[in-house]
Short mmCIF file of C-alpha atoms and ligand atoms in Angstrom, two decimals:
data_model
loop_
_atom_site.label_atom_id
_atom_site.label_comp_id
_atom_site.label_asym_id
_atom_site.label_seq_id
_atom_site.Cartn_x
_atom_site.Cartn_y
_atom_site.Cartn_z
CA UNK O 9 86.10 123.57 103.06
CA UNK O 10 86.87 123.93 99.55
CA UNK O 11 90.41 124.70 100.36
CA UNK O 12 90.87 121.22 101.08
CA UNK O 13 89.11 120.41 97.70
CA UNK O 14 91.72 122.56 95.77
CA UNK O 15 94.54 120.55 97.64
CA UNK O 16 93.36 117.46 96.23
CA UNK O 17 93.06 118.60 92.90
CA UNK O 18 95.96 120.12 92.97
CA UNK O 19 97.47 116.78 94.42
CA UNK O 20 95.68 115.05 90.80
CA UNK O 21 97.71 117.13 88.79
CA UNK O 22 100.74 115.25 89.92
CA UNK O 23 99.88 112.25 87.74
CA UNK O 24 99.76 114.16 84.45
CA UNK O 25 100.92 112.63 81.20
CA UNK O 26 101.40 109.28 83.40
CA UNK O 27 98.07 108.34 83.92
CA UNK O 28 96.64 108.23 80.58
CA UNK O 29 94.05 106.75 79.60
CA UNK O 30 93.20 107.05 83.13
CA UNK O 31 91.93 110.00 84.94
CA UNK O 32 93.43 112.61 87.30
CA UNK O 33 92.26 111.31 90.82
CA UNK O 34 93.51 113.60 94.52
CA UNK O 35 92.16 112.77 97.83
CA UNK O 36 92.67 114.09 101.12
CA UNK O 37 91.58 113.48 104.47
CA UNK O 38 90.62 115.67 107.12
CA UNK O 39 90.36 114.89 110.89
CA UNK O 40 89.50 117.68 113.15
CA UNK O 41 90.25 120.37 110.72
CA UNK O 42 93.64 118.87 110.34
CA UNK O 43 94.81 117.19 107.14
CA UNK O 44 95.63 113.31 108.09
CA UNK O 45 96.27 111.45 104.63
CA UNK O 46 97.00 112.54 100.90
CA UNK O 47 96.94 110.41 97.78
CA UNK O 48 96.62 111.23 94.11
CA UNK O 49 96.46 108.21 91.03
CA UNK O 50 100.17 108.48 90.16
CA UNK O 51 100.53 105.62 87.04
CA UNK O 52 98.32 104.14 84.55
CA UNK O 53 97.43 100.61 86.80
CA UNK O 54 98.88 101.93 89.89
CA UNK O 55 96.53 102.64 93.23
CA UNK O 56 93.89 104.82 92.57
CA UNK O 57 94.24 108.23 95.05
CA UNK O 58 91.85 106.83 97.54
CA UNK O 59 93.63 104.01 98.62
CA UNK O 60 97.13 106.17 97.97
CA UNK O 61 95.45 108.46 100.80
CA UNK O 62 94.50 106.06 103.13
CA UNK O 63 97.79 103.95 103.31
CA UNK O 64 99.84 107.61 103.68
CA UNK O 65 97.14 108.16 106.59
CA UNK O 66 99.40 109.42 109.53
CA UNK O 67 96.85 108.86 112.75
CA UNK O 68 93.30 106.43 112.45
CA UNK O 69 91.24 107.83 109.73
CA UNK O 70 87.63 107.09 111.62
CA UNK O 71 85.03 109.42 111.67
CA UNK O 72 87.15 111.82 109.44
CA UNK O 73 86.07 113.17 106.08
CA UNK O 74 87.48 112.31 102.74
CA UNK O 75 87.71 115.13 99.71
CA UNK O 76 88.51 113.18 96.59
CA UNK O 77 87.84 114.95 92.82
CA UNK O 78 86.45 112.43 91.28
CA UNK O 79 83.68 109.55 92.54
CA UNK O 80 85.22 106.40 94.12
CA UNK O 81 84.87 103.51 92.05
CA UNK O 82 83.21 100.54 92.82
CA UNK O 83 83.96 98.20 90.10
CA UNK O 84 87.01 95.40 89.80
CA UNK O 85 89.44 97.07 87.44
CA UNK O 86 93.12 96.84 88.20
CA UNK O 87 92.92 97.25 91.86
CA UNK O 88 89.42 95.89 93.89
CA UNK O 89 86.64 98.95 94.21
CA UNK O 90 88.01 102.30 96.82
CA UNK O 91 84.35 102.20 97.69
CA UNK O 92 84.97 99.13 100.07
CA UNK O 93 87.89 100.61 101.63
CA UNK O 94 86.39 103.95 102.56
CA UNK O 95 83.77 101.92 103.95
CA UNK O 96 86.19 99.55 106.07
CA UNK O 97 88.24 102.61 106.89
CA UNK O 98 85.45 103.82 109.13
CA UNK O 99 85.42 107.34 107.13
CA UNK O 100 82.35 109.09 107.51
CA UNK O 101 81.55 111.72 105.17
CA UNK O 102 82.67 111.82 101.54
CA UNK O 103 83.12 115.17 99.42
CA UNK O 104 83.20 114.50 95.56
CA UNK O 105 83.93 116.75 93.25
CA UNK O 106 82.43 114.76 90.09
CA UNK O 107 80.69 111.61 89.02
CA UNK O 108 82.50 109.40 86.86
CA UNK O 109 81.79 109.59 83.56
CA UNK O 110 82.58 106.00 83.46
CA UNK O 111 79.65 103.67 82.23
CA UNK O 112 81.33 101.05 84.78
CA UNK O 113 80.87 103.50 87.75
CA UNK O 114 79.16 106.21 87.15
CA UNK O 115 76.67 107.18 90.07
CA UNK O 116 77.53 103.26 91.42
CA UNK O 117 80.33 104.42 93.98
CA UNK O 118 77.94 107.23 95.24
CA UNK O 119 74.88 104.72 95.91
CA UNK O 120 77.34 102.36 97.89
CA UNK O 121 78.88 105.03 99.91
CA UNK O 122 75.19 106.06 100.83
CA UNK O 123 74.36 102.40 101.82
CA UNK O 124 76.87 101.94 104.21
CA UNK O 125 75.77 104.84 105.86
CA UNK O 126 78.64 107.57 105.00
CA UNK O 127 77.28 111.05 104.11
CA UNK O 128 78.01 111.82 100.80
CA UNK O 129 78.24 115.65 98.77
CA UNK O 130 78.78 115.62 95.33
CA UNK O 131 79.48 118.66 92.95
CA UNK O 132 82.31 121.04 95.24
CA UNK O 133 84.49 122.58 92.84
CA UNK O 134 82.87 120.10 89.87
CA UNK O 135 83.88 122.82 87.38
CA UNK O 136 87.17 122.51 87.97
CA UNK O 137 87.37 118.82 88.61
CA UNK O 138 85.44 117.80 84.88
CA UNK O 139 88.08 120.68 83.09
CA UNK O 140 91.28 118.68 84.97
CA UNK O 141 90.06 116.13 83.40
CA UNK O 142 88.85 117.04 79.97
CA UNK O 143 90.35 114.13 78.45
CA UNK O 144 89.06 111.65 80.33
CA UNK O 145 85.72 112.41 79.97
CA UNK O 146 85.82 112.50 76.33
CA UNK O 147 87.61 109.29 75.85
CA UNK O 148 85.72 106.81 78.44
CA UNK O 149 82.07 108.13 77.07
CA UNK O 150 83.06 107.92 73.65
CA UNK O 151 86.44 105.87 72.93
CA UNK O 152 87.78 109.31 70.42
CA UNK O 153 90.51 110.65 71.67
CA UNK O 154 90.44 114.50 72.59
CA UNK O 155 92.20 116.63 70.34
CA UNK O 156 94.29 119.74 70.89
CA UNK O 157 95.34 122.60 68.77
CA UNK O 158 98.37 123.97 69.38
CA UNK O 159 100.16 127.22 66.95
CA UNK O 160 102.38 129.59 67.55
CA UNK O 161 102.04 132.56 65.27
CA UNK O 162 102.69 136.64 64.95
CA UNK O 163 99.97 138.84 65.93
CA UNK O 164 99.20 139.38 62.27
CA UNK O 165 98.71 135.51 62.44
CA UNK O 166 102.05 133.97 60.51
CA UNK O 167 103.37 131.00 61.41
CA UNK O 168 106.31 131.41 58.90
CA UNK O 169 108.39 134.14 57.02
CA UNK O 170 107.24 133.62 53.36
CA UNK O 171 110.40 131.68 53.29
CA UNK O 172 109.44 129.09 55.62
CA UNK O 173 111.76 130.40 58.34
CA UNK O 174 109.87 130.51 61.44
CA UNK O 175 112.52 129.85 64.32
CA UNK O 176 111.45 131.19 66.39
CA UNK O 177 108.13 133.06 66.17
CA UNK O 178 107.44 133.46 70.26
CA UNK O 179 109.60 133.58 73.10
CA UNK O 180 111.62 130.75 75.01
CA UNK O 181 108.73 130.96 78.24
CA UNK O 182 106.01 129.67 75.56
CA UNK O 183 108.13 126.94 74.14
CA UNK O 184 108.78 125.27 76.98
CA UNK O 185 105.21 125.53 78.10
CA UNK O 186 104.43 124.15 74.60
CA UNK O 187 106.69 121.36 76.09
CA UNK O 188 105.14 120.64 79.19
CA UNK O 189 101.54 120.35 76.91
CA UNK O 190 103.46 117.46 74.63
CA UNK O 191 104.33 115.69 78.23
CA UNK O 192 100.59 115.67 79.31
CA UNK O 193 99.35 113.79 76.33
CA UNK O 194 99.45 110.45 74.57
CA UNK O 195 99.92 111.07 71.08
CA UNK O 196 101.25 114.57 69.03
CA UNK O 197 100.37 114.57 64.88
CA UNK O 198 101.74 116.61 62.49
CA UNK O 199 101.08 116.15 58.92
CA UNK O 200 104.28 115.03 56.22
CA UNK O 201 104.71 118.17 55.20
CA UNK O 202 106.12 119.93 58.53
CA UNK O 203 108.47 116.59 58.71
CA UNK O 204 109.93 117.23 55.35
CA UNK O 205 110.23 121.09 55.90
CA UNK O 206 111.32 120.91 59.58
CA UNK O 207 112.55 118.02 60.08
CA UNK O 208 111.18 117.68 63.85
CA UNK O 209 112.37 115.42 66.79
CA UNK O 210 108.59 115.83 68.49
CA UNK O 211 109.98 115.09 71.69
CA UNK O 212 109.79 116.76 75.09
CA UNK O 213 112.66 117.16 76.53
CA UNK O 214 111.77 118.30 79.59
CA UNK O 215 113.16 116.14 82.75
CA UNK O 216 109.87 114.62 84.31
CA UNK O 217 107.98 114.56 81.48
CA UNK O 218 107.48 111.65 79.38
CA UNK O 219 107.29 111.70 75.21
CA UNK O 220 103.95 111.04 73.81
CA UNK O 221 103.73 108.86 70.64
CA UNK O 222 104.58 110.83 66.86
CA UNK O 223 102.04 110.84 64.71
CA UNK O 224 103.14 111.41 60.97
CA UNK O 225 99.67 112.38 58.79
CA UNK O 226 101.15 111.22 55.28
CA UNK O 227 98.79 109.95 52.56
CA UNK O 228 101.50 109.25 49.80
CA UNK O 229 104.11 107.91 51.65
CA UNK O 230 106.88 110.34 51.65
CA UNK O 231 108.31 110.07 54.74
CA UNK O 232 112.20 110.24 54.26
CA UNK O 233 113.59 107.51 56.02
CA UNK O 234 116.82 109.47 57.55
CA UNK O 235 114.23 111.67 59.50
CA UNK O 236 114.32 112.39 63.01
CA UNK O 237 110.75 110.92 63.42
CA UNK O 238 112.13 107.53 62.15
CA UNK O 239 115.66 107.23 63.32
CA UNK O 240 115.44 108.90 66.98
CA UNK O 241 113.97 106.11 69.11
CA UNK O 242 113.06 108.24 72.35
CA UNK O 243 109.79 107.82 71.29
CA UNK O 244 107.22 105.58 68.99
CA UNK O 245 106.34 106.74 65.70
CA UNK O 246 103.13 105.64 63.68
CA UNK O 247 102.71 106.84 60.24
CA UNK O 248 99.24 106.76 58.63
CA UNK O 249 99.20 106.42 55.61
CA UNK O 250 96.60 105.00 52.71
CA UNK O 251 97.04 102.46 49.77
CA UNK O 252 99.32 104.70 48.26
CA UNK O 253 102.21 104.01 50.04
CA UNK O 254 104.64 102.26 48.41
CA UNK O 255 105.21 98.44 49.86
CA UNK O 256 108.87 98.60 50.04
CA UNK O 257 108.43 101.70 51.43
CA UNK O 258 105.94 100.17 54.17
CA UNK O 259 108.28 97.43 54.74
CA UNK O 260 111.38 99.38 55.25
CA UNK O 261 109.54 101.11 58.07
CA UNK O 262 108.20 98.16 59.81
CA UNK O 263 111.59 96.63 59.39
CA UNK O 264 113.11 100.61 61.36
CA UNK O 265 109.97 99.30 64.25
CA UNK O 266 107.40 102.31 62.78
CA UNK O 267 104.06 101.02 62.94
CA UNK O 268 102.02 101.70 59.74
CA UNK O 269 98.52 102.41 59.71
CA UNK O 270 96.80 101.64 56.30
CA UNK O 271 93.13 103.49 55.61
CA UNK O 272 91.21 103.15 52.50
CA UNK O 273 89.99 106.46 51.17
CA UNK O 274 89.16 106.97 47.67
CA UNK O 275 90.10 110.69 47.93
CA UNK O 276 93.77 109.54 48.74
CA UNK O 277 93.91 110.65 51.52
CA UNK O 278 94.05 110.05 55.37
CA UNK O 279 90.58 109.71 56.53
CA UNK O 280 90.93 111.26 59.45
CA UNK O 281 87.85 110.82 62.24
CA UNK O 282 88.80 106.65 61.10
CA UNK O 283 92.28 107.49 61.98
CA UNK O 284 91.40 109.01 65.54
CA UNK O 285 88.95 105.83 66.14
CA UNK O 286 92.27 103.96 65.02
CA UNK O 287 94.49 105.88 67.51
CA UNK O 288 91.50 105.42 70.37
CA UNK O 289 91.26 102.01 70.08
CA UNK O 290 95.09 101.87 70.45
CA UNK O 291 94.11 103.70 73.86
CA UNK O 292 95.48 106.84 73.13
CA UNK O 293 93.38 109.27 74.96
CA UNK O 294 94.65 112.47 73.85
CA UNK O 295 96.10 114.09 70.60
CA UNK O 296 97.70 117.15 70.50
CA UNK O 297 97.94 118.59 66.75
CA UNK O 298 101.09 120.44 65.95
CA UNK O 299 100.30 121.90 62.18
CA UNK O 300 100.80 122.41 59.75
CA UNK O 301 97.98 125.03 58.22
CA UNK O 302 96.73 121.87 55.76
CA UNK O 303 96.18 119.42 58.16
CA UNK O 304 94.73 121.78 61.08
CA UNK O 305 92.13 123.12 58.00
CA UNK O 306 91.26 119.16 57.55
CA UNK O 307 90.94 118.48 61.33
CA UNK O 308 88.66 122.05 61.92
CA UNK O 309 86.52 120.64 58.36
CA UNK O 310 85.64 117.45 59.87
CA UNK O 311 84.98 118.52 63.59
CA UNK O 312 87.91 116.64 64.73
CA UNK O 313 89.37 119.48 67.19
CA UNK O 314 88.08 119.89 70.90
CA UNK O 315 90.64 122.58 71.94
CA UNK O 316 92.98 125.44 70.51
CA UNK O 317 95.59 126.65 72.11
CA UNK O 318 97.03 129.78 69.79
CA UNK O 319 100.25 130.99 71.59
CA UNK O 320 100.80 135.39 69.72
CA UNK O 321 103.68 136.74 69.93
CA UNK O 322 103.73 140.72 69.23
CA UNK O 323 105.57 140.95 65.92
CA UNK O 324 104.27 141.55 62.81
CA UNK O 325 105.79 139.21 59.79
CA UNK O 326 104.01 140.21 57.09
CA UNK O 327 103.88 138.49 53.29
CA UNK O 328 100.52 137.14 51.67
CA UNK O 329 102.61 133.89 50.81
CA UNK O 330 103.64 133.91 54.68
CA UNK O 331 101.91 131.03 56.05
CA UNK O 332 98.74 131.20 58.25
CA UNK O 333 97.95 128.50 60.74
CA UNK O 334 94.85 127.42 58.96
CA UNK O 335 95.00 126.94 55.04
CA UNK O 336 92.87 124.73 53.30
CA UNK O 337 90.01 126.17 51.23
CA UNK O 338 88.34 128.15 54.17
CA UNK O 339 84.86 128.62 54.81
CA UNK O 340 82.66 130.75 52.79
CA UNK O 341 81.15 132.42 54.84
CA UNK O 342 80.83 133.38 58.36
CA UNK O 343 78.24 131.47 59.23
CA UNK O 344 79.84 128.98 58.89
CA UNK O 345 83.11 129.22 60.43
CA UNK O 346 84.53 127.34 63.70
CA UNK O 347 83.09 129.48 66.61
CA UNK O 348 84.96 128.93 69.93
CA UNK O 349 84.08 129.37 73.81
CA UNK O 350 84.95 129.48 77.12
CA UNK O 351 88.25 131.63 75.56
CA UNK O 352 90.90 131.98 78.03
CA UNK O 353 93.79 134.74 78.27
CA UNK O 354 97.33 134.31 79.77
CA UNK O 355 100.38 136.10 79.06
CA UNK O 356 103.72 134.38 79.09
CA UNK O 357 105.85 137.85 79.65
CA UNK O 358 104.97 139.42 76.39
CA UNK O 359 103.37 136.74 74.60
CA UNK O 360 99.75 135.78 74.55
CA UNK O 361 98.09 133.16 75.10
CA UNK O 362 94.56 132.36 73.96
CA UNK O 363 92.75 128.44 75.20
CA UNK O 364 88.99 127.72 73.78
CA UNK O 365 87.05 125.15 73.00
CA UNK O 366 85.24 124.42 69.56
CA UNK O 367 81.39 124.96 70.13
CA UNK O 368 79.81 121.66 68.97
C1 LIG D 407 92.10 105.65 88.30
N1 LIG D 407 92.65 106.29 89.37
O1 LIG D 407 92.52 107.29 91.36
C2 LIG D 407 90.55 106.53 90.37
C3 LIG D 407 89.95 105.89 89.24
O2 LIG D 407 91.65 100.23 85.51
P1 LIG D 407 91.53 100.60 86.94
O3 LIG D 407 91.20 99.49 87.84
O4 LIG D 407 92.72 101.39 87.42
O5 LIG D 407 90.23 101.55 87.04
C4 LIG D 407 90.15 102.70 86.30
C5 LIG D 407 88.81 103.37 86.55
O6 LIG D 407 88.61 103.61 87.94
C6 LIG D 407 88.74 104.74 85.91
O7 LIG D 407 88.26 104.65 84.60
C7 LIG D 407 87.75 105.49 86.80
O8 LIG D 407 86.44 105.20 86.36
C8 LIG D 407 87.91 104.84 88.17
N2 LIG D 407 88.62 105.69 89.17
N3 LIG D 407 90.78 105.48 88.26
O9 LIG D 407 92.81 105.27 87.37
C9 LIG D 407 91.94 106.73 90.40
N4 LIG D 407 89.81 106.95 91.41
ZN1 LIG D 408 89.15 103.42 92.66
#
């Protein structure tokens, strides 16, 4: 029966990059070995995939059995609790991938289901279920956003020529998938210093994909305000910033519609676990870091980063001034180094790509 587990999950997927900071919700129902109704959560605020699969129900759903990858709610949010309408529908057995992490739910749905009667499973194919939806279940237990790595270097781990030229380091295949990544977020970040070397649109430019907010990491205030960041308008920029920042500066930005976060550090610069609390209470779910080496060293330093994604291509660059995707001071010693897990392979034709997760 799982197969009909994998459809709905596969039917959640649908909704990425437009459901933020909502979760990744399939459902299907089965009648007589025969798939009846399918629904996924396809906007923030829209129908959740319950009630999606129930209205696209082609015969009477009663007595049938509903696969849905994440517990049904049973709270008023933006739409009344699926709970009750599984229960009107006359549906009598209930496959759930996960509980929801959600304070508001969590475990709730599942006792009310029970009540009225309908058998309930929880746990098919929960592995895959909590990883679709990694985010969610970082942001709605703890209000941080999740935080992905992303770098594309050689295999002898540059990310430039010691010139700075780095266009481009892995093949077309990656950076479009790289792409895709940017649409399934809320927010990308770079720090000031790849905006004044690269000069970067940060967009997606893929069709179907929509462009998550820029983040510009820039303690001092040296954005230049002919940038692509600041004049292209496909997307919102915020800059963070500290005291530093010039106010004309400030205002000249506010005046091109670029919000400016102020943070008080006495270091000078960006505190950066206030920023993400900044960014979370915004409701931005999901940031996905795009370098440069001093910002990513910063981000490992604190414990900010949930996820790397390091995309190798096989060349060798060479140069000790080439740089590396990590600078910073580095640690001194093993010991105490970032150790990842769960380390995934995939190739994209030639290149590599390696996905882990920071052990905590
Ligand atoms: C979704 N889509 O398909 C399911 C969700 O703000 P609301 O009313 O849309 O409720 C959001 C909560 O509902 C969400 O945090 C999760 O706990 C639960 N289930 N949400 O957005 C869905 N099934
Ligand atoms: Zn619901």
């Amino acid at each position: 029966m799982e197969e009909y587990m994998k459809r709905a999950l596969k039917l959640a997927e649908k909704g990425w990059g437009y459901t933020n900071p909502n979760p990744l919700v399939g459902a299907v129902i089965v009648k007589n070995g025969k798939i009846v109704g399918e629904g996924y959560h396809e906007y923030f605020g829209g129908p959740h995939a319950e009630v999606n699969a129930l209205k696209n129900a082609v015969e009477d759903v009663k007595g049938s059995t509903m696969f849905v990858t994440l517990e049904p709610c049973s709270h008023y949010g933006k739409t009344p609790p699926c709970v009750e309408e599984i229960i009107k529908s006359g549906i009598k057995r209930v496959y759930i991938a996960m509980e929801d992490p959600n304070p508001k739910v969590s475990g709730n749905g599942i006792k009310r289901l029970k009540e009225a009667g309908i058998e309930v499973h929880v746990g098919m194919m929960e592995k895959e279920a909590r990883k679709l939806n990694e985010i969610f279940v970082k942001y709605i237990t703890t209000k941080f956003p999740f935080v992905i790595l992303k770098s594309a270097m050689s295999i002898d781990g540059k990310i430039a020529c010691y010139n700075g030229i780095s266009k481009w380091i892995t093949n077309e295949k990656s950076r479009k998938f790289a792409h895709k990544i940017r649409g399934r977020v809320s927010a990308i970040m770079v720090g000031i210093n790849t905006v004044i070397k690269d000069n970067p649109m940060l967009t997606t430019r893929l069709e179907g994909y929509k462009n998550p907010v820029r983040i510009i990491v820039d303690s001092r205030g040296r954005i230049p305000l002919d940038s692509n960041v600041i004049r292209d308008k496909t997307a919102k920029t915020i800059i963070a910033t500290t005291e530093l920042m010039l106010n004309n500066v400030r205002k000249k930005l506010e005046d091109m519609d670029i919000e400016v976060i102020i943070l008080k550090n006495d270091s000078g610069k960006v505190p950066l676990k206030e920023l993400m609390i900044k960014l979370g209470e915004r409701g931005i779910d999901s940031v996905l870091i795009e370098g440069g080496g001093t910002l990513n060293w910063s981000l490992f330093k604190e414990g900010i980063v949930d996820k790397v994604m390091f995309f190798i291509s096989p060349r060798i660059i060479g140069g000790k001034n080439a740089l590396t995707p990590v600078e910073g001071t580095g640690f001194s010693d093993i010991g105490n180094s970032i150790e990842l897990k769960d380390v995934e392979i995939d190739r994209i034709d030639d290149d590599i790509l390696i996905t882990a997760y920071v052990r905590k």
